[in-house]
Amino acid sequence: MNPDIVKERQNATFNVEKLTNILDGSTEKTRRRREIESMVLNDPDFQEQDPNFLSRSERYDQAVRKSAQMILKLREFGISDPDEIYYYKNLAMANQHEALGLHFVMFLPTLYSQCDPQQSRKWIPLAQSFQVLGTYAQTEMGHGTHLRGLETTATFDPATQEFVLNSPTISSIKWWPGGLGKTSNHAIVLAQLHTQGNCHGLHAFIVPIRDMDTHVPLPGIVVGDIGPKFGFSEVDNGFLKLENVRIPLDNMLMKYAKVEPDGTYVKPPSAKLTYGTMVFIRSMIVGQSALALAKSCTIAIRYSAVRHQSELKPGEPEPQILNFQTQQHKLFPVLATAYAFTFVGQYMKQTYNRISGDIHAGDYSGLPELHALSAGLKAFTTWAANGAIEVCRMSCGGHGYSRSSALPDIYVEFTPTCTYEGENTVMMLQTARYLLKSYSQARGGQQLQGSVSYLSRLQPQPVSAGVPPLNIQDLASLVQVYQLRAANLVELAATSIQQELQLRRSQEDAWNSSAIDLVRASDAHCHYVVVKLFADKLRQVEDPAVTSVLSTLALLYSLHGIASNSGDFLKAGLLSVPQALQVSAHIKELLIQLRPNAVALVDAFDLNDKRLNSVLGRYDGNVYEHLFEWARHSPLNASEVHESFHKYLKPLRSKL
């Protein structure tokens, strides 16, 4: 064990295990997670070659093997709880993606939520037994987040009781679905439903794409892999062109919308029910943002504790780089954000499950807010995490550039979340629609509930009226000022649209001309939600020492957000210039307070070395020995003299 890392852990002012239990949800959940992790760590079937030294085809092959092994192992051990399955798979896959990921996170959940009882009896057993391996084919080459623009058609033929599916243009070819290229034999295809001469918008259809025995593409199916990408090397993201593909009537998912045998269309109780799977994934992505940040700051902070460089005072030994204020200012806000997003991820999971239960019982009232919150928080957390991962990588200097650090892999595997399941700017605009609708309702005297309830309390008074003095050391005061900032920016966006309409612009043009304000309003709303949830979580913590260190993190997260967005707070009259200077000064004090607990706080994430897969982030801190060992495994070192010397370099001498 590196002596620097030992000393860091001895300096901690709180019980790391108690904080780990809070992050997991309970002592029992921590115990069970570690028990499951030990199954993977001690299983020889999960020993593998370092994927950094494999070709893409080899990485895909290894990922498929591991996915198949995980399915068999989970059944062997009787692991069926979703959280426990998540623990198991995360450790087995480390920082790579599962080859069958979309089968589990999109195909099966869509069957569960969109099949009617008869369809459930047919399709769910087939999918659970992996006779049917599925993906979710929504995005097209020319259409992504704008779902209404999708061109794939499903036309009902009453004479044969079939839907005829087509990709009518080059831009309508399905593009990007994971597992589509080589793995899946079925796809849930989102297509424009046409019946009785009318188009009824997007609906979901189960489409066989490969023979279940031979795995050969079926007639009318043109399918394949789209090629190398920025990350996701283990996943066969694919294309799908449909040429007069016929499927039975009951292959349309009909829990909510239906087509009768004569072609009569029965519309669903809510159009948003079609997009339930996307809401589920967006809710999950919030938790993935927290995990990516937890991994990144664990690596960077542990490495900063054992890396010595430069001088603080001439003639003295090189200090740990974690002692430099600039390093703390880079990494400690990321650490605070990782904790904030962890608690938001827990909230989104609970909220999704609660509202899903309500929907199952026929209550759709919570669906609009869930849709808006999942879209906005998905964008807010992934944007923040994407930038913060790169901060962590650069904080590790030259070694952070090496894939041995795992930080390049974390970055390239996480970055696509800013685009898939809804491009982030569009997601923020979707949230803005909900905010403006809520604002209008509040102006009309309606009492709002949930995350937008503050819009009711602040109307009809101007949002800047009667603002109490800001106490930068009081979290409740900071929650309120974030709330006021959000309300102010929502009002500014609404005012902008009204001004555009007064210029006789169309509603669409007014919206586009106000889009920057709308995104800022959504961003501020999401920021308020995160700060509030962090404060709410503190009230649930009983241990005083843990409460103290989490309070310091919450203050740092909140004040760092004010410093980064000071213009909003100043323009709204929520912050004075002297207070802005106090914020910057107090952030420096918080860095000093957090310094003794930095390593202990990342230890509390309890990320096993295998799960991190990082030489720089090792628990024992023995970085340099293992960095040298890792480098020696490079395939270029398989021989002392590479064949290129004899083929090209040696002959070159005789030609000059």
XYZ file of C-alpha atoms in Angstrom, residues 43-63 65-66 92-96 234 403 409 610 613 630 633-636 638:
39
model
C -15.009 -16.426 -11.552
C -12.386 -17.602 -14.089
C -14.968 -17.314 -16.887
C -14.715 -13.547 -16.636
C -10.952 -13.378 -17.009
C -10.241 -11.576 -20.258
C -7.696 -9.894 -22.442
C -7.336 -6.158 -21.951
C -9.714 -4.757 -24.612
C -7.287 -1.894 -25.273
C -5.041 -4.436 -27.010
C -7.778 -6.055 -29.155
C -9.248 -5.296 -32.577
C -12.875 -4.169 -32.789
C -14.013 -7.597 -34.009
C -12.178 -9.231 -31.103
C -13.729 -6.774 -28.638
C -17.213 -7.533 -29.990
C -16.571 -11.277 -29.805
C -15.329 -10.995 -26.221
C -18.337 -8.867 -25.244
C -19.094 -14.194 -24.873
C -19.292 -12.271 -21.596
C -18.217 -8.042 -15.233
C -18.170 -5.412 -17.996
C -15.891 -2.890 -16.182
C -15.802 0.222 -18.406
C -17.118 -1.540 -21.519
C -18.059 -3.719 -28.198
C -5.724 4.416 -21.777
C -12.379 5.101 -22.185
C -11.733 -4.336 -11.541
C -9.942 -0.848 -14.513
C 0.598 -2.549 -18.227
C 1.625 -6.116 -22.254
C 1.269 -3.989 -25.396
C 1.133 -6.253 -28.500
C 3.944 -4.177 -30.007
C 5.403 -9.244 -28.249
